[in-house]
Coordinates of C-alpha atoms in Angstrom, one line a residue:
X1 CA 0.0 0.0 0.0
X2 CA 2.4 2.6 -1.2
X3 CA 1.7 6.2 -2.0
X4 CA -1.2 6.2 0.4
X5 CA -1.8 9.3 2.5
X6 CA -2.3 8.0 6.1
X7 CA -5.1 9.5 8.3
X8 CA -3.6 10.9 11.4
X9 CA -5.8 11.0 14.5
X10 CA -5.0 13.0 17.6
X11 CA -6.1 12.1 21.2
X12 CA -8.0 15.4 21.3
X13 CA -10.1 14.2 18.3
X14 CA -10.9 11.0 20.2
X15 CA -11.7 12.9 23.4
X16 CA -14.3 15.0 21.5
X17 CA -15.8 11.8 19.9
X18 CA -16.1 10.3 23.4
X19 CA -18.4 13.2 24.3
X20 CA -20.6 12.4 21.4
X21 CA -20.8 8.6 21.6
X22 CA -20.2 7.6 25.2
X23 CA -21.9 8.2 28.6
X24 CA -20.3 10.7 30.9
X25 CA -18.5 8.1 33.0
X26 CA -17.2 6.1 30.0
X27 CA -13.9 6.5 28.0
X28 CA -12.2 4.7 25.2
X29 CA -9.5 2.4 26.6
X30 CA -6.0 1.9 25.1
X31 CA -7.1 -1.0 22.9
X32 CA -10.0 1.0 21.5
X33 CA -7.9 4.1 20.9
X34 CA -5.3 2.1 18.9
X35 CA -8.1 0.7 16.7
X36 CA -9.7 4.1 16.2
X37 CA -6.3 5.5 15.1
X38 CA -5.6 2.5 12.8
X39 CA -6.1 3.7 9.2
X40 CA -2.9 2.4 7.6
X41 CA -3.5 -1.3 7.2
X42 CA -6.1 -4.0 6.7
X43 CA -6.7 -5.8 10.0
X44 CA -9.3 -8.0 11.8
X45 CA -10.6 -6.7 15.0
X46 CA -11.7 -9.4 17.5
X47 CA -14.0 -8.1 20.2
X48 CA -15.3 -9.5 23.5
X49 CA -19.1 -9.7 24.1
X50 CA -20.5 -6.4 25.1
X51 CA -17.2 -4.6 24.3
X52 CA -18.8 -1.8 22.3
X53 CA -17.1 -2.7 19.0
X54 CA -19.8 -1.0 16.9
X55 CA -19.1 2.2 18.9
X56 CA -15.4 2.0 18.0
X57 CA -16.4 1.6 14.4
X58 CA -18.7 4.6 14.7
X59 CA -15.7 6.6 16.1
X60 CA -13.7 5.7 13.0
X61 CA -16.5 6.7 10.7
X62 CA -16.9 10.1 12.4
X63 CA -13.2 10.8 11.9
X64 CA -13.4 9.9 8.2
X65 CA -16.6 11.8 7.6
X66 CA -14.8 14.9 8.9
X67 CA -12.1 14.4 6.3
X68 CA -14.3 13.8 3.3
X69 CA -13.8 14.3 0.4
X70 CA -10.4 12.6 0.3
X71 CA -7.8 13.9 -2.1
X72 CA -8.1 10.8 -4.3
X73 CA -11.9 11.2 -4.3
X74 CA -12.4 7.6 -3.2
X75 CA -15.2 6.6 -0.8
X76 CA -16.0 4.5 2.3
X77 CA -17.8 1.2 2.1
X78 CA -19.6 0.0 5.4
X79 CA -21.2 -3.4 5.3
X80 CA -23.4 -4.9 8.0
X81 CA -25.8 -7.9 8.2
X82 CA -29.0 -6.2 9.2
X83 CA -31.0 -3.0 8.7
X84 CA -31.2 -2.8 12.5
X85 CA -27.4 -2.2 12.6
X86 CA -27.7 0.4 9.8
X87 CA -30.4 2.3 11.7
X88 CA -28.3 2.1 14.9
X89 CA -25.3 3.7 13.1
X90 CA -27.5 6.2 11.3
X91 CA -29.2 7.3 14.6
X92 CA -25.8 7.7 16.4
X93 CA -24.2 9.7 13.5
X94 CA -27.3 11.8 12.8
X95 CA -27.0 14.2 9.8
X96 CA -23.4 13.1 9.1
X97 CA -24.6 9.7 8.1
X98 CA -26.3 11.0 5.0
X99 CA -22.9 11.3 3.3
X100 CA -22.4 7.6 3.6
X101 CA -25.4 7.0 1.4
X102 CA -24.0 9.2 -1.4
X103 CA -21.5 8.3 -4.2
X104 CA -18.7 7.2 -3.9
X105 CA -19.6 5.8 -0.5
X106 CA -21.8 2.7 0.2
X107 CA -23.5 2.0 3.5
X108 CA -25.8 -1.1 3.7
X109 CA -26.1 -4.8 4.1
X110 CA -23.8 -7.3 2.4
X111 CA -26.8 -8.7 0.6
X112 CA -27.8 -5.2 -0.7
X113 CA -24.2 -4.6 -1.9
X114 CA -24.0 -7.9 -3.7
X115 CA -27.5 -7.4 -5.2
X116 CA -26.7 -3.9 -6.5
X117 CA -23.2 -4.2 -7.8
X118 CA -23.0 -7.8 -8.9
X119 CA -26.1 -10.0 -9.0
X120 CA -28.5 -7.6 -10.7
X121 CA -26.0 -6.5 -13.4
X122 CA -25.1 -10.2 -14.1
X123 CA -28.8 -11.1 -14.4
X124 CA -29.4 -8.3 -16.9
X125 CA -26.3 -9.2 -18.8
X126 CA -27.3 -12.8 -19.1
X127 CA -31.1 -12.5 -19.9
X128 CA -31.2 -8.9 -21.3
X129 CA -34.1 -8.1 -18.9
X130 CA -34.5 -6.7 -15.5
X131 CA -34.6 -8.9 -12.4
X132 CA -38.0 -8.8 -10.7
X133 CA -37.0 -9.7 -7.2
X134 CA -34.5 -11.3 -4.8
X135 CA -36.7 -12.9 -2.2
X136 CA -36.8 -16.3 -0.6
X137 CA -40.6 -16.3 -0.1
X138 CA -41.3 -15.3 -3.7
X139 CA -38.8 -17.8 -5.1
X140 CA -40.4 -20.6 -3.2
X141 CA -43.9 -19.5 -4.2
X142 CA -42.8 -19.5 -7.9
X143 CA -41.5 -23.0 -7.6
X144 CA -44.8 -24.2 -6.1
X145 CA -46.8 -22.5 -8.9
X146 CA -44.7 -24.2 -11.6
X147 CA -44.0 -27.6 -10.1
X148 CA -46.4 -30.1 -11.7
X149 CA -45.4 -33.6 -10.5
X150 CA -46.8 -35.2 -13.7
X151 CA -45.0 -32.9 -16.0
X152 CA -41.8 -33.1 -14.0
X153 CA -42.2 -36.8 -13.2
X154 CA -38.5 -37.8 -13.3
X155 CA -37.5 -34.8 -11.1
X156 CA -40.3 -35.8 -8.7
X157 CA -39.0 -39.4 -8.6
X158 CA -35.5 -38.0 -7.9
X159 CA -36.8 -36.0 -4.9
X160 CA -38.7 -39.0 -3.6
X161 CA -35.5 -41.0 -3.6
X162 CA -34.1 -38.3 -1.4
X163 CA -36.8 -39.2 1.0
X164 CA -38.9 -36.1 0.1
X165 CA -42.2 -37.9 -0.2
X166 CA -44.9 -35.2 0.1
X167 CA -45.5 -32.4 -2.3
X168 CA -44.6 -29.7 0.3
X169 CA -41.3 -31.4 1.2
X170 CA -40.4 -31.6 -2.5
X171 CA -41.0 -27.9 -2.8
X172 CA -38.8 -27.3 0.3
X173 CA -36.1 -29.4 -1.3
X174 CA -36.3 -27.6 -4.7
X175 CA -36.0 -24.3 -2.9
X176 CA -32.8 -25.5 -1.2
X177 CA -31.1 -26.6 -4.4
X178 CA -28.2 -24.3 -5.3
X179 CA -27.0 -23.5 -8.8
X180 CA -23.5 -22.9 -10.0
X181 CA -23.0 -21.0 -13.3
X182 CA -20.1 -22.4 -15.2
X183 CA -18.4 -21.2 -18.4
X184 CA -20.6 -20.6 -21.4
X185 CA -23.5 -20.2 -18.9
X186 CA -23.7 -23.9 -18.3
X187 CA -25.3 -24.7 -14.9
X188 CA -24.7 -27.3 -12.2
X189 CA -27.1 -28.2 -9.4
X190 CA -25.8 -28.5 -5.8
X191 CA -27.5 -29.8 -2.6
X192 CA -25.7 -29.7 0.7
X193 CA -22.5 -28.8 -1.1
X194 CA -22.7 -31.9 -3.3
X195 CA -23.3 -31.9 -7.0
X196 CA -26.6 -33.6 -7.9
X197 CA -28.2 -34.5 -11.2
X198 CA -24.8 -34.9 -12.8
X199 CA -26.0 -36.4 -16.1
X200 CA -27.2 -33.6 -18.2
X201 CA -28.8 -36.0 -20.7
X202 CA -31.1 -37.4 -18.1
X203 CA -34.7 -36.2 -17.9
X204 CA -34.4 -35.3 -14.2
X205 CA -31.6 -32.8 -15.0
X206 CA -33.5 -31.3 -17.9
X207 CA -36.6 -30.9 -15.8
X208 CA -34.7 -29.3 -13.0
X209 CA -33.2 -26.9 -15.5
X210 CA -36.5 -26.1 -17.0
X211 CA -38.3 -25.5 -13.7
X212 CA -35.7 -23.6 -11.7
X213 CA -33.6 -21.9 -14.4
X214 CA -36.0 -21.3 -17.3
X215 CA -39.3 -20.9 -15.4
X216 CA -38.5 -19.4 -12.0
X217 CA -35.2 -17.6 -12.6
X218 CA -35.5 -16.5 -16.3
X219 CA -39.2 -16.2 -16.9
X220 CA -40.4 -15.1 -13.5
X221 CA -37.2 -13.1 -12.8
X222 CA -36.9 -14.2 -9.2
X223 CA -33.8 -15.3 -7.2
X224 CA -33.5 -16.5 -3.7
X225 CA -31.0 -14.6 -1.6
X226 CA -28.3 -17.2 -1.8
X227 CA -28.5 -17.4 -5.6
X228 CA -27.5 -13.7 -5.7
X229 CA -24.0 -14.9 -4.8
X230 CA -24.1 -17.4 -7.7
X231 CA -24.8 -14.6 -10.1
X232 CA -22.2 -12.4 -8.3
X233 CA -19.5 -15.0 -8.7
X234 CA -20.4 -15.4 -12.4
X235 CA -20.2 -11.7 -12.9
X236 CA -16.8 -11.5 -11.2
X237 CA -15.4 -14.4 -13.3
X238 CA -16.7 -12.9 -16.5
X239 CA -15.4 -9.4 -15.7
X240 CA -12.2 -9.6 -13.7
X241 CA -11.7 -5.8 -14.1
X242 CA -14.4 -5.4 -11.4
X243 CA -11.7 -5.8 -8.8
X244 CA -10.0 -2.8 -10.1
X245 CA -13.3 -0.8 -10.2
X246 CA -13.8 -1.4 -6.5
X247 CA -10.2 -0.6 -5.7
X248 CA -10.6 2.7 -7.5
X249 CA -13.9 3.5 -5.9
X250 CA -13.3 2.6 -2.2
X251 CA -10.5 3.7 0.0
X252 CA -11.8 2.0 3.2
X253 CA -14.0 -1.1 3.7
X254 CA -15.5 -1.9 7.1
X255 CA -17.5 -5.1 7.8
X256 CA -19.4 -5.3 11.1
X257 CA -20.4 -8.6 12.9
X258 CA -18.0 -10.5 10.6
X259 CA -18.6 -13.7 12.6
X260 CA -22.1 -13.8 11.0
X261 CA -20.7 -13.8 7.5
X262 CA -21.3 -17.1 5.7
X263 CA -18.6 -18.8 3.6
X264 CA -20.2 -18.0 0.3
X265 CA -20.4 -14.3 1.3
X266 CA -16.8 -14.3 2.4
X267 CA -15.7 -15.8 -1.0
X268 CA -17.4 -13.0 -2.9
X269 CA -16.0 -10.3 -0.6
X270 CA -12.5 -11.7 -0.9
X271 CA -12.7 -11.7 -4.7
X272 CA -13.6 -8.0 -5.0
X273 CA -11.7 -6.4 -2.1
X274 CA -8.0 -6.9 -2.3
X275 CA -6.9 -6.1 1.3
X276 CA -3.4 -5.4 0.1
X277 CA -4.7 -2.5 -2.1
X278 CA -7.8 -1.4 -0.1
X279 CA -7.9 -0.9 3.7
X280 CA -10.3 -3.7 4.8
X281 CA -11.1 -3.9 8.5
X282 CA -13.4 -6.6 9.9
X283 CA -15.1 -6.4 13.3
X284 CA -16.5 -9.4 15.2
X285 CA -16.1 -12.2 17.6
X286 CA -15.5 -15.6 16.0
X287 CA -16.6 -17.3 19.3
X288 CA -20.1 -16.0 18.6
X289 CA -20.4 -17.4 15.1
X290 CA -23.9 -18.7 15.2
X291 CA -26.6 -17.7 12.7
X292 CA -30.1 -16.5 13.7
X293 CA -31.9 -19.8 13.3
X294 CA -31.6 -23.4 14.3
X295 CA -30.2 -24.7 11.0
X296 CA -27.3 -26.9 12.1
X297 CA -25.8 -27.0 8.6
X298 CA -25.0 -23.3 8.7
X299 CA -21.6 -22.7 7.3
X300 CA -20.0 -19.6 8.9
X301 CA -16.3 -19.6 8.4
X302 CA -14.5 -16.4 9.4
X303 CA -10.8 -17.3 9.8
X304 CA -9.2 -14.4 11.7
X305 CA -6.0 -13.2 10.0
X306 CA -2.6 -13.0 11.6
X307 CA -1.9 -10.1 13.9
X308 CA -5.4 -9.1 14.7
X309 CA -6.3 -6.2 17.1
X310 CA -8.4 -6.9 20.2
X311 CA -11.0 -5.2 22.3
X312 CA -10.8 -7.5 25.3
X313 CA -12.8 -5.5 27.9
X314 CA -16.5 -6.2 28.2
X315 CA -18.6 -3.2 29.2
X316 CA -21.5 -5.6 29.8
X317 CA -20.5 -7.8 32.7
X318 CA -18.1 -8.0 35.6
X319 CA -15.2 -10.3 36.5
X320 CA -17.2 -13.3 37.7
X321 CA -19.1 -13.7 34.4
X322 CA -16.0 -12.8 32.4
X323 CA -14.0 -15.6 34.1
X324 CA -16.7 -18.2 33.4
X325 CA -17.3 -17.1 29.8
X326 CA -13.6 -17.3 29.0
X327 CA -13.7 -21.0 29.6
X328 CA -16.2 -21.5 26.7
X329 CA -14.2 -19.9 24.0
X330 CA -13.5 -21.9 20.8
X331 CA -10.9 -19.4 19.6
X332 CA -7.8 -18.4 21.6
X333 CA -6.1 -15.0 21.4
X334 CA -8.4 -12.9 23.5
X335 CA -8.8 -13.1 27.3
X336 CA -12.0 -11.4 28.1
X337 CA -11.8 -8.8 30.9
X338 CA -14.8 -7.9 33.1
X339 CA -16.0 -4.4 33.8
X340 CA -14.8 -3.3 37.2
X341 CA -17.8 -1.0 37.4
X342 CA -20.3 -3.8 37.0
X343 CA -20.9 -5.9 40.1
X344 CA -21.7 -9.4 38.6
X345 CA -22.2 -12.4 40.8
X346 CA -20.7 -15.9 40.6
X347 CA -22.8 -18.0 38.1
X348 CA -25.5 -20.0 39.9
X349 CA -26.2 -23.6 38.9
X350 CA -29.7 -24.6 39.6
X351 CA -29.8 -28.4 39.9
X352 CA -33.2 -30.1 39.3
X353 CA -34.6 -33.5 38.8
X354 CA -37.6 -34.8 36.9
X355 CA -39.9 -33.9 39.8
X356 CA -38.6 -30.4 40.2
X357 CA -38.0 -29.2 36.7
X358 CA -41.2 -27.2 36.9
X359 CA -39.7 -25.2 39.7
X360 CA -36.7 -23.9 37.8
X361 CA -38.3 -20.7 36.6
X362 CA -39.6 -20.0 40.1
X363 CA -36.1 -20.4 41.5
X364 CA -34.8 -17.9 38.9
X365 CA -37.5 -15.4 40.1
X366 CA -36.4 -16.0 43.7
X367 CA -32.8 -15.1 42.8
X368 CA -33.9 -12.0 41.0
X369 CA -35.9 -10.9 44.1
X370 CA -33.1 -11.9 46.4
X371 CA -30.7 -9.6 44.6
X372 CA -33.4 -6.9 44.2
X373 CA -32.9 -6.7 40.5
X374 CA -36.6 -6.3 39.9
X375 CA -36.3 -2.8 41.4
X376 CA -34.0 -1.8 38.5
X377 CA -36.8 -2.7 36.0
X378 CA -34.2 -5.0 34.4
X379 CA -34.5 -7.5 31.5
X380 CA -34.8 -11.1 32.6
X381 CA -34.7 -14.0 30.1
X382 CA -34.7 -17.8 30.3
X383 CA -33.1 -19.2 27.1
X384 CA -32.2 -22.5 25.6
X385 CA -30.8 -24.0 22.4
X386 CA -33.6 -26.4 21.4
X387 CA -37.2 -25.4 21.4
X388 CA -38.5 -28.9 21.4
X389 CA -37.5 -32.5 20.6
X390 CA -39.2 -35.5 19.0
X391 CA -38.8 -37.4 22.3
X392 CA -40.6 -35.7 25.2
X393 CA -38.2 -37.4 27.6
X394 CA -35.3 -35.3 26.2
X395 CA -34.8 -31.8 27.5
X396 CA -35.9 -28.8 25.5
X397 CA -37.3 -25.4 26.4
X398 CA -40.7 -26.9 26.5
X399 CA -39.6 -29.2 29.3
X400 CA -39.3 -26.1 31.6
X401 CA -42.1 -24.1 30.1
X402 CA -44.6 -26.4 28.3
X403 CA -46.5 -23.4 26.9
X404 CA -43.5 -22.3 24.9
X405 CA -44.7 -21.8 21.3
X406 CA -42.1 -19.8 19.5
X407 CA -40.9 -20.8 16.1
X408 CA -37.8 -18.7 15.4
X409 CA -37.7 -17.9 11.7
X410 CA -40.5 -20.5 11.1
X411 CA -42.4 -17.6 9.5
X412 CA -41.4 -19.0 6.1
X413 CA -43.9 -21.8 6.8
X414 CA -46.5 -19.6 8.4
X415 CA -49.4 -17.8 6.8
X416 CA -49.2 -15.1 9.5
X417 CA -46.6 -13.1 7.5
X418 CA -48.9 -13.3 4.5
X419 CA -51.7 -12.1 6.7
X420 CA -49.8 -8.9 7.4
X421 CA -49.0 -8.5 3.8
X422 CA -52.6 -8.9 2.8
X423 CA -53.8 -6.5 5.5
X424 CA -51.4 -3.9 4.1
X425 CA -52.4 -4.4 0.5
X426 CA -56.1 -4.2 1.5
X427 CA -55.5 -1.0 3.4
X428 CA -53.7 0.6 0.4
X429 CA -56.6 -0.5 -1.8
X430 CA -59.3 0.8 0.5
X431 CA -57.4 4.1 0.9
X432 CA -56.7 4.7 -2.8
X433 CA -60.3 4.1 -3.8
X434 CA -61.2 7.5 -2.4
X435 CA -57.9 9.3 -2.5
X436 CA -56.2 8.7 -5.9
X437 CA -57.1 8.4 -9.5
X438 CA -54.2 5.9 -10.2
X439 CA -56.7 3.1 -10.8
X440 CA -59.8 3.0 -13.0
X441 CA -60.7 -0.4 -11.7
X442 CA -59.1 -1.0 -8.3
X443 CA -58.6 -4.5 -7.0
X444 CA -56.2 -6.3 -4.8
X445 CA -54.7 -8.0 -7.9
X446 CA -54.3 -4.7 -9.7
X447 CA -52.6 -3.1 -6.7
X448 CA -50.1 -5.9 -6.4
X449 CA -49.4 -5.8 -10.2
X450 CA -49.0 -2.0 -10.1
X451 CA -46.5 -2.2 -7.2
X452 CA -44.6 -5.1 -8.8
X453 CA -44.3 -3.3 -12.2
X454 CA -43.9 0.4 -11.3
X455 CA -42.6 0.4 -7.8
X456 CA -40.6 -2.9 -7.7
X457 CA -38.0 -1.9 -5.2
X458 CA -40.7 -0.6 -2.8
X459 CA -42.7 -3.8 -3.3
X460 CA -39.7 -6.1 -2.6
X461 CA -38.8 -4.1 0.5
X462 CA -42.5 -4.2 1.6
X463 CA -42.4 -8.0 1.5
X464 CA -39.2 -8.2 3.4
X465 CA -40.5 -5.7 6.0
X466 CA -43.6 -7.9 6.6
X467 CA -41.3 -10.5 8.1
X468 CA -39.8 -8.0 10.5
X469 CA -43.1 -6.5 11.4
X470 CA -44.5 -10.0 12.1
X471 CA -41.6 -10.8 14.4
X472 CA -41.7 -7.5 16.2
X473 CA -45.4 -7.9 16.9
X474 CA -45.2 -11.5 18.0
X475 CA -42.0 -11.1 20.1
X476 CA -42.7 -7.8 21.8
X477 CA -46.4 -7.2 21.2
X478 CA -45.3 -3.8 19.8
X479 CA -47.7 -1.6 17.9
X480 CA -46.5 -1.8 14.3
X481 CA -49.1 0.4 12.7
X482 CA -47.1 3.6 12.9
X483 CA -44.0 2.0 11.4
X484 CA -46.0 0.5 8.5
X485 CA -47.8 3.8 8.0
X486 CA -44.6 5.8 7.7
X487 CA -43.0 3.2 5.3
X488 CA -46.1 3.3 3.0
X489 CA -46.3 7.1 3.1
X490 CA -42.6 7.7 2.4
X491 CA -42.2 4.9 -0.2
X492 CA -45.5 5.1 -2.1
X493 CA -48.0 7.9 -1.3
X494 CA -45.5 10.8 -1.5
X495 CA -44.4 9.5 -4.9
X496 CA -48.0 9.3 -6.0
X497 CA -48.5 12.9 -4.8
X498 CA -51.1 11.7 -2.2
X499 CA -50.8 14.2 0.6
X500 CA -53.7 13.6 2.9
X501 CA -52.8 10.3 4.5
X502 CA -54.3 10.6 8.0
X503 CA -57.3 8.4 7.0
X504 CA -54.9 5.7 5.9
X505 CA -53.6 5.3 9.4
X506 CA -57.1 4.5 10.6
X507 CA -57.8 2.1 7.8
X508 CA -54.5 0.3 8.4
X509 CA -55.1 0.1 12.1
X510 CA -58.5 -1.5 11.5
X511 CA -57.0 -4.1 9.2
X512 CA -54.1 -4.9 11.5
X513 CA -56.3 -5.2 14.5
X514 CA -58.4 -7.9 12.7
X515 CA -55.3 -10.1 12.9
X516 CA -55.1 -11.8 16.3
X517 CA -51.5 -13.0 16.4
X518 CA -50.7 -13.4 20.0
X519 CA -52.8 -16.0 21.7
X520 CA -52.5 -16.6 25.5
X521 CA -49.6 -19.1 25.2
X522 CA -47.7 -17.3 22.4
X523 CA -46.3 -14.6 24.6
X524 CA -43.6 -16.9 26.0
X525 CA -43.6 -15.0 29.3
X526 CA -43.5 -16.4 32.9
X527 CA -44.6 -13.8 35.5
X528 CA -44.6 -14.0 39.3
X529 CA -44.8 -11.2 41.8
X530 CA -44.5 -8.7 39.0
X531 CA -41.2 -10.2 37.7
X532 CA -41.5 -11.0 34.0
X533 CA -39.3 -13.7 32.6
X534 CA -39.2 -13.9 28.8
X535 CA -38.5 -17.3 27.4
X536 CA -36.6 -17.5 24.2
X537 CA -34.0 -19.4 22.2
X538 CA -30.3 -18.6 22.3
X539 CA -30.5 -17.5 18.6
X540 CA -33.4 -15.2 19.5
X541 CA -31.4 -13.2 22.0
X542 CA -28.1 -12.9 20.1
X543 CA -26.7 -9.4 20.5
X544 CA -28.9 -8.6 23.5
X545 CA -28.0 -7.5 27.0
X546 CA -29.9 -8.8 30.0
X547 CA -29.8 -8.0 33.7
X548 CA -30.0 -11.7 34.5
X549 CA -30.1 -14.7 32.2
X550 CA -31.1 -18.3 32.9
X551 CA -29.5 -20.8 30.5
X552 CA -31.6 -24.0 30.2
X553 CA -30.0 -27.3 29.5
X554 CA -31.4 -28.9 26.3
X555 CA -30.8 -32.0 24.3
X556 CA -29.0 -32.0 21.0
X557 CA -27.5 -34.9 19.0
X558 CA -27.3 -37.7 21.5
X559 CA -26.3 -35.5 24.5
X560 CA -27.4 -32.4 26.2
X561 CA -25.4 -29.2 25.5
X562 CA -24.3 -29.0 29.1
X563 CA -23.3 -32.6 29.3
X564 CA -21.1 -32.0 26.3
X565 CA -19.2 -29.0 27.8
X566 CA -19.1 -29.7 31.5
X567 CA -15.3 -30.3 31.3
X568 CA -15.0 -26.7 30.2
X569 CA -16.8 -25.6 33.4
X570 CA -13.8 -27.0 35.3
X571 CA -11.3 -25.3 33.0
X572 CA -10.3 -28.6 31.2
X573 CA -10.2 -28.3 27.4
X574 CA -9.8 -31.5 25.4
X575 CA -10.0 -32.2 21.7
X576 CA -13.0 -30.6 19.9
X577 CA -15.1 -32.0 17.1
X578 CA -17.6 -30.1 15.0
X579 CA -20.6 -30.8 17.3
X580 CA -18.6 -29.7 20.4
X581 CA -17.4 -26.6 18.8
X582 CA -21.0 -25.7 17.8
X583 CA -22.2 -26.4 21.3
X584 CA -19.5 -24.2 22.8
X585 CA -20.5 -21.3 20.5
X586 CA -24.1 -21.6 21.4
X587 CA -23.4 -21.7 25.2
X588 CA -20.9 -18.8 24.8
X589 CA -23.4 -16.6 23.1
X590 CA -26.2 -17.5 25.6
X591 CA -24.1 -17.2 28.8
X592 CA -22.5 -13.9 27.8
X593 CA -25.9 -12.0 27.7
X594 CA -26.2 -11.0 31.4
X595 CA -24.8 -8.0 33.1
X596 CA -25.1 -9.2 36.7
X597 CA -26.3 -12.7 37.1
X598 CA -25.9 -15.9 35.1
X599 CA -28.0 -18.9 36.1
X600 CA -27.6 -22.3 34.5
X601 CA -30.3 -25.0 34.9
X602 CA -28.7 -28.5 34.9
X603 CA -30.3 -31.9 35.6
X604 CA -28.9 -33.7 38.6
X605 CA -27.9 -36.7 36.4
X606 CA -25.8 -34.4 34.2
X607 CA -23.8 -32.7 37.0
X608 CA -23.8 -35.3 39.8
X609 CA -20.2 -36.5 39.3
X610 CA -18.9 -32.9 38.6
X611 CA -20.4 -31.0 41.5
X612 CA -17.3 -31.2 43.7
X613 CA -15.0 -30.2 40.9
X614 CA -16.7 -27.0 39.8
X615 CA -15.7 -24.3 42.2
X616 CA -16.4 -21.1 40.2
X617 CA -20.2 -21.4 40.6
X618 CA -22.7 -21.5 43.4
X619 CA -24.8 -24.7 43.5
X620 CA -28.5 -24.6 44.3
X621 CA -30.2 -28.0 44.5
X622 CA -34.0 -27.8 43.9
X623 CA -34.5 -31.5 44.6
X624 CA -33.6 -30.6 48.2
X625 CA -35.2 -27.2 48.6
X626 CA -38.5 -28.2 47.1
X627 CA -38.8 -31.7 48.5
X628 CA -41.5 -30.6 51.0
X629 CA -43.8 -29.2 48.4

């Protein structure tokens, strides 16, 4: 990286940024200051849970925004995984953040970046037409609409041989098939990383190509999210000069939550960003590399480069929790330090048996009351890895709380997201009947067609947002009407020059209120004496901070998670296999959520022979305490 003007940052600049980003009693430590000042090289930044790494990234962005435009007129590229992260950064930066959305800068999700710069251009290059949508739900629906088992008989037989007997399971399998574009636009089908339908002369291959490639992708113009990376790779392979384009456009590239980046995303990013010619800095914690669902085939593979920089101090929890969480790390190199200003307690192990498992949540409430946490109006959650099991005798979240009825990311199989979408479309239709002359003959079908054809970006984002609105309503019972109203008003009505929109709010509210999403047992809350415990999965609370967390032992793959890692509780670390490594990451994420108190519910049969060897936790035996009840 020669002939590059290095950004020099003074301590005074950092002191001023502290006043903007940090509470009065907080300051950037030495590790954070070194990272904030680092603008001269590509580097991976490994951060402890609750270390404030996104705040450090914000500090770097503020410094750069104050120096824009650069002499070479290059820009900044900031990549995240969720729109939530984008909104957080936007809110913290305020007006300054607007610059990041203007050329030559880019600020958005990895998916949006790949879609905009690679997948969409390649689709247009191949088919000489515009791509209609990149959306998993629409892709699956298009497969279902076109898949005739009689017409595609050999393909149907092939799926049956893969144990996909029912029509719905065949649709699920077809949706999971990946496609690789080879030279001369030849295609190859992959399933679980293995090539399938290898013989191109066989009817099954031809039918798969006709259904997925010709009908869904080419004619319908729909890709699933992962296929965007297939088209991205094909575009990069066909036009190698793209690498030079990105090198000339971007001076700095920042990737947040790098541990959530999947291997196929990493492959594309590595192809277009040469970290020897562009400053590429990745922020994350490889120990937290779990994705936000229960798909155990998830392939997340961030290999931290040599000589990383570290943020080892957690702002979230104190020394007791830091010491315990350190034992669960799957990656060495960072020793997590607790926050001296947070008084966290020794982890409490709640030991139960089959007769007292229903008292676990009660004991958690007892401990919250004992430490008077409820007076802080804190956040209390009981979390586990597995929601349910096929065998009721095996531990799951439902073993502790039988009413648990949450399906994290199961909305793909649920009509409830579609219900929200329909309610919104019906609201738009009812409103436009009296407030716009756009339609001569207004109907739900016409509204959808109009949005798809004339406002495709808005329509695609609307469908995606329906998922978030559904999750927000179900998980928090939050009123989503105002958020939907603002989105429709900004993205559609203003562009249609419809100014009087107050009545739309009322119409929308009526339609949404007709949908009864949260039944009595879907709140997943246990309340006693005014103390509310939210029950959730580990995946569901990733990134959260709690006052106290109860981790529930659950069964996975012939053992419980706790049974598999008890040696680590003692500080012993043996050889790791893939399942053990996955288990450690799950427990690491779950047990690093609390600020003050970590409780772990463990069956007496699991811990019996280890009780005397674990000396960094307090033991509470429910089988004794509740024997008189």
